Coordinates of C-alpha atoms and ligand atoms in Angstrom, one line a residue:
X1 CA 0.0 -0.2 0.0
X2 CA 1.5 3.7 -0.8
X3 CA 2.6 5.6 2.4
X4 CA 0.8 8.8 3.0
X5 CA 2.8 11.9 2.0
X6 CA 3.4 13.2 5.6
X7 CA 4.4 9.7 6.9
X8 CA 7.0 9.6 4.4
X9 CA 8.2 13.5 4.7
X10 CA 11.5 13.8 6.4
X11 CA 12.7 17.1 7.2
X12 CA 15.6 16.2 8.9
X13 CA 17.7 16.0 5.6
X14 CA 17.6 18.3 2.4
X15 CA 15.3 17.5 -0.7
X16 CA 16.2 18.8 -4.1
X17 CA 12.4 20.3 -4.0
X18 CA 12.6 22.2 -1.0
X19 CA 16.4 23.5 -1.7
X20 CA 15.2 24.5 -5.0
X21 CA 12.3 26.3 -3.5
X22 CA 14.6 28.1 -1.7
X23 CA 16.8 29.1 -4.3
X24 CA 13.5 30.7 -6.2
X25 CA 12.7 32.5 -3.0
X26 CA 9.7 30.0 -2.0
X27 CA 8.7 29.4 1.6
X28 CA 8.1 25.4 1.4
X29 CA 11.5 24.5 2.7
X30 CA 12.8 23.4 6.2
X31 CA 16.1 24.4 8.4
X32 CA 17.7 21.3 6.8
X33 CA 17.1 22.7 3.5
X34 CA 18.1 26.1 4.2
X35 CA 21.4 25.4 6.2
X36 CA 22.2 23.1 3.2
X37 CA 21.5 25.9 0.8
X38 CA 23.4 28.4 2.8
X39 CA 26.5 26.0 2.9
X40 CA 26.4 25.8 -0.7
X41 CA 26.2 29.3 -1.3
X42 CA 29.4 29.8 0.8
X43 CA 30.9 27.5 -1.9
X44 CA 29.2 28.4 -4.9
X45 CA 27.5 32.0 -4.3
X46 CA 25.7 31.8 -8.0
X47 CA 24.2 28.6 -7.5
X48 CA 20.8 30.1 -7.3
X49 CA 20.8 31.7 -10.6
X50 CA 21.0 28.0 -12.1
X51 CA 17.5 27.7 -10.8
X52 CA 16.1 31.0 -11.9
X53 CA 17.8 30.4 -15.4
X54 CA 15.9 27.0 -15.6
X55 CA 12.6 28.6 -14.5
X56 CA 13.1 30.9 -17.5
X57 CA 14.1 28.0 -19.5
X58 CA 10.8 26.7 -19.2
X59 CA 8.9 29.9 -20.2
X60 CA 11.0 30.0 -23.5
X61 CA 10.7 26.1 -24.5
X62 CA 6.9 25.8 -23.5
X63 CA 5.9 28.9 -25.0
X64 CA 7.7 27.8 -28.3
X65 CA 6.4 24.3 -28.1
X66 CA 2.6 25.6 -27.4
X67 CA 2.5 28.2 -29.6
X68 CA 4.6 28.2 -32.9
X69 CA 5.4 24.1 -32.7
X70 CA 1.6 23.8 -32.0
X71 CA 2.1 21.0 -29.1
X72 CA -0.7 20.8 -26.8
X73 CA 0.0 18.1 -24.7
X74 CA 3.1 18.0 -21.9
X75 CA 4.5 15.4 -19.8
X76 CA 6.9 17.4 -17.0
X77 CA 8.9 15.2 -14.9
X78 CA 10.7 16.3 -12.0
X79 CA 8.2 19.4 -11.5
X80 CA 9.4 20.5 -8.3
X81 CA 7.3 22.6 -5.9
X82 CA 4.6 24.7 -7.7
X83 CA 5.9 28.0 -9.0
X84 CA 5.6 30.9 -10.8
X85 CA 5.9 29.9 -14.5
X86 CA 5.0 26.4 -14.3
X87 CA 4.4 24.4 -17.6
X88 CA 0.6 24.3 -17.6
X89 CA 0.3 28.2 -16.8
X90 CA 2.6 29.0 -19.7
X91 CA 1.1 26.6 -22.1
X92 CA -2.4 27.1 -21.5
X93 CA -1.8 30.9 -21.6
X94 CA -1.0 30.1 -25.3
X95 CA -3.2 27.4 -26.0
X96 CA -6.1 26.9 -22.9
X97 CA -7.0 23.5 -24.4
X98 CA -3.0 22.1 -23.4
X99 CA -3.1 19.2 -21.2
X100 CA -0.2 18.8 -18.7
X101 CA 1.1 15.6 -16.9
X102 CA 3.0 16.7 -13.7
X103 CA 5.4 13.8 -12.5
X104 CA 7.5 14.3 -9.0
X105 CA 8.9 11.5 -6.5
X106 CA 8.8 14.0 -3.5
X107 CA 6.1 13.8 -1.1
X108 CA 6.2 17.5 -0.2
X109 CA 5.7 18.2 -3.9
X110 CA 2.7 15.8 -3.8
X111 CA 1.3 17.8 -0.8
X112 CA 1.5 20.9 -3.0
X113 CA 0.1 19.4 -6.0
X114 CA -3.3 21.1 -5.9
X115 CA -1.4 24.2 -7.1
X116 CA -0.7 22.3 -10.2
X117 CA -4.2 21.3 -10.9
X118 CA -6.0 24.5 -11.7
X119 CA -6.3 23.7 -15.1
X120 CA -8.4 25.8 -17.4
X121 CA -12.0 24.2 -18.4
X122 CA -11.0 23.8 -21.7
X123 CA -7.6 22.0 -21.0
X124 CA -6.4 19.6 -18.2
X125 CA -4.0 18.8 -15.5
X126 CA -3.1 15.7 -13.8
X127 CA -0.3 15.2 -10.7
X128 CA 1.2 11.9 -10.4
X129 CA 3.4 10.8 -7.3
X130 CA 5.9 8.9 -9.7
X131 CA 9.5 8.0 -10.3
X132 CA 11.4 8.7 -13.4
X133 CA 13.6 5.7 -12.7
X134 CA 10.4 3.5 -13.2
X135 CA 8.8 4.5 -16.4
X136 CA 6.6 2.0 -17.5
X137 CA 3.9 2.8 -14.3
X138 CA 4.6 6.7 -15.1
X139 CA 3.8 6.3 -18.7
X140 CA 0.3 4.1 -18.3
X141 CA -0.7 6.5 -15.7
X142 CA 0.1 9.5 -18.0
X143 CA -2.0 7.8 -20.7
X144 CA -5.0 8.5 -18.8
X145 CA -4.6 12.4 -19.7
X146 CA -2.2 12.3 -22.7
X147 CA -2.8 10.8 -26.1
X148 CA 0.5 9.2 -26.7
X149 CA -0.5 8.7 -30.5
X150 CA -0.4 12.5 -31.0
X151 CA 2.8 15.0 -30.2
X152 CA 3.8 15.4 -26.5
X153 CA 6.3 17.8 -25.2
X154 CA 8.5 16.0 -22.7
X155 CA 10.1 18.2 -20.3
X156 CA 13.1 16.9 -18.1
X157 CA 14.3 19.8 -16.1
X158 CA 16.7 19.8 -13.3
X159 CA 15.9 16.1 -13.0
X160 CA 18.3 13.9 -14.6
X161 CA 21.0 14.9 -12.2
X162 CA 19.4 13.0 -9.6
X163 CA 19.4 9.5 -11.4
X164 CA 23.5 9.4 -10.9
X165 CA 23.7 5.9 -12.5
X166 CA 24.4 6.7 -16.1
X167 CA 22.8 3.5 -17.7
X168 CA 19.6 3.7 -15.4
X169 CA 19.2 7.5 -16.1
X170 CA 19.8 6.8 -20.0
X171 CA 17.3 3.9 -20.1
X172 CA 14.6 5.7 -18.2
X173 CA 15.0 8.7 -20.6
X174 CA 14.9 6.7 -23.6
X175 CA 12.3 4.5 -22.4
X176 CA 9.9 7.7 -21.9
X177 CA 11.1 9.0 -25.5
X178 CA 10.4 5.6 -27.0
X179 CA 6.5 6.1 -25.8
X180 CA 6.4 9.6 -27.9
X181 CA 4.9 9.5 -31.3
X182 CA 6.8 11.4 -34.2
X183 CA 6.9 15.1 -34.1
X184 CA 6.9 14.9 -30.1
X185 CA 9.7 17.1 -28.4
X186 CA 12.1 16.4 -25.5
X187 CA 13.6 19.4 -23.4
X188 CA 16.5 18.7 -21.1
X189 CA 18.4 20.8 -18.5
X190 CA 20.9 19.7 -15.9
X191 CA 23.7 20.8 -13.8
X192 CA 27.2 20.8 -15.3
X193 CA 30.6 20.4 -13.8
X194 CA 32.9 23.5 -12.6
X195 CA 35.1 23.3 -9.5
X196 CA 32.9 25.1 -7.3
X197 CA 29.6 23.3 -8.6
X198 CA 31.6 20.0 -7.8
X199 CA 32.0 21.4 -4.0
X200 CA 28.4 22.4 -3.9
X201 CA 27.5 19.0 -4.9
X202 CA 30.2 17.4 -2.0
X203 CA 28.2 19.7 0.5
X204 CA 25.1 18.2 -0.8
X205 CA 26.1 15.1 -0.2
X206 CA 27.8 15.5 3.0
X207 CA 24.5 16.9 4.4
X208 CA 22.8 13.6 3.3
X209 CA 21.4 14.8 0.3
X210 CA 20.0 12.3 -2.7
X211 CA 22.8 11.2 -4.9
X212 CA 23.3 13.7 -7.8
X213 CA 25.7 13.8 -10.5
X214 CA 27.0 16.7 -12.7
X215 CA 27.2 15.8 -16.5
X216 CA 29.1 18.0 -19.0
X217 CA 27.5 19.0 -22.0
X218 CA 28.8 16.3 -24.0
X219 CA 27.3 13.7 -21.6
X220 CA 24.0 15.7 -21.4
X221 CA 24.1 15.5 -25.5
X222 CA 23.6 11.8 -25.3
X223 CA 20.3 12.2 -23.7
X224 CA 19.0 13.4 -27.2
X225 CA 20.5 10.7 -29.3
X226 CA 18.6 9.7 -32.0
X227 CA 16.6 12.8 -32.0
X228 CA 16.7 16.2 -33.9
X229 CA 18.2 18.7 -31.7
X230 CA 17.3 22.0 -32.6
X231 CA 19.3 25.3 -32.8
X232 CA 21.5 26.4 -30.6
X233 CA 22.1 22.6 -29.3
X234 CA 23.1 21.9 -25.4
X235 CA 24.1 25.4 -24.3
X236 CA 24.2 26.9 -21.1
X237 CA 20.4 27.8 -20.3
X238 CA 20.4 31.7 -20.9
X239 CA 22.3 31.1 -24.4
X240 CA 19.1 28.9 -25.4
X241 CA 16.9 31.3 -27.5
X242 CA 17.4 34.3 -25.3
X243 CA 14.9 36.8 -25.5
X244 CA 14.5 40.4 -24.0
X245 CA 13.3 38.8 -20.6
X246 CA 16.4 36.2 -20.5
X247 CA 18.3 37.3 -17.6
X248 CA 22.0 36.2 -17.0
X249 CA 23.4 36.1 -20.4
X250 CA 26.5 37.3 -19.3
X251 CA 27.0 35.0 -16.5
X252 CA 28.6 31.4 -15.9
X253 CA 25.2 29.3 -15.4
X254 CA 26.3 25.8 -14.9
X255 CA 22.6 24.8 -15.7
X256 CA 22.8 23.6 -19.7
X257 CA 20.1 22.2 -21.7
X258 CA 18.5 22.0 -25.1
X259 CA 15.4 20.8 -26.9
X260 CA 14.8 18.3 -29.6
X261 CA 12.3 16.8 -31.9
X262 CA 11.6 13.2 -32.4
X263 CA 11.6 12.2 -36.2
Ligands
SAM1 C1 15.9 20.9 -9.3 S1 14.2 20.5 -8.7 C2 13.5 20.8 -10.6 C3 12.0 21.7 -10.5 C4 11.7 22.0 -12.0 N1 11.5 21.1 -13.0 C5 12.5 23.3 -12.4 O1 13.1 23.2 -13.4 O2 12.3 24.2 -11.9 C6 14.2 18.7 -9.3 C7 12.9 17.9 -8.7 O3 12.9 16.5 -9.3 C8 12.5 15.5 -8.6 N2 12.9 14.4 -8.9 C9 14.0 14.0 -8.1 N3 14.5 12.7 -8.8 C10 13.3 12.3 -9.1 C11 12.9 10.9 -9.7 N4 13.7 9.9 -9.8 N5 11.6 10.8 -10.4 C12 11.0 12.2 -10.2 N6 11.3 13.2 -9.7 C13 12.4 13.3 -9.3 C14 12.5 16.5 -7.1 O4 12.0 15.9 -6.0 C15 12.5 17.8 -7.5 O5 11.3 18.4 -7.1

């Protein structure tokens, strides 16, 4: 039987969703998250801009997909605690009939999931308490809301770094991509290495955070194998098709990503 979220909530160790929420200025975090975040900032003061650059990347990719590229279904895995600019808010602003399934494995995200379910009447949103590392049940549950015979926008933003095992991560992502129809798109963003980023990850692990890995842009590109990568490829997020609202273009942001089409 599935455990209840509050029974599963361990506030004594930092969790990715809650530390991310802290970087974004949210309030859904606990002392262990804030202490870990402060220690990380001490070694990598710019780390919060990774999170903010990723939120802006969500806005640009989902806006492009829902608008010009005509995608009206989204599967957003590793959603995080609800925040401004979530996928359904961006997509349904462009196309009110868009359908979005959110997935996360953190019980605190489940507790806040109601905020992700405020769909337009024409569209739909759903939330799944499921795990990227186990794609089959995830896809089965998502198919109750999404029609996988039509294009879907698969969003994997800030989540594959928490699947440290390379084979497991590649297999899970490729299983999700395998379920998509031609004409679907895949957006992936993930943390990349630098000396300070590695120090930040060392702090994270020393504080008991879930295993995470920094992947070089070349390693990230492997997740897009067999897809058509849109220009400009896998780049630091502020360099990905920046618009007038894009911040941090002159900063080193160690969060890279890209968008690709399945042929
Ligand atoms: C860094 S946050 C990113 C949130 C959001 N996607 C963004 O880009 O702003 C990573 C999220 O991935 C979730 N996550 C980590 N491992 C996961 C897994 N194996 N399956 C599903 N979600 C996972 C965490 O709980 C967290 O909410």
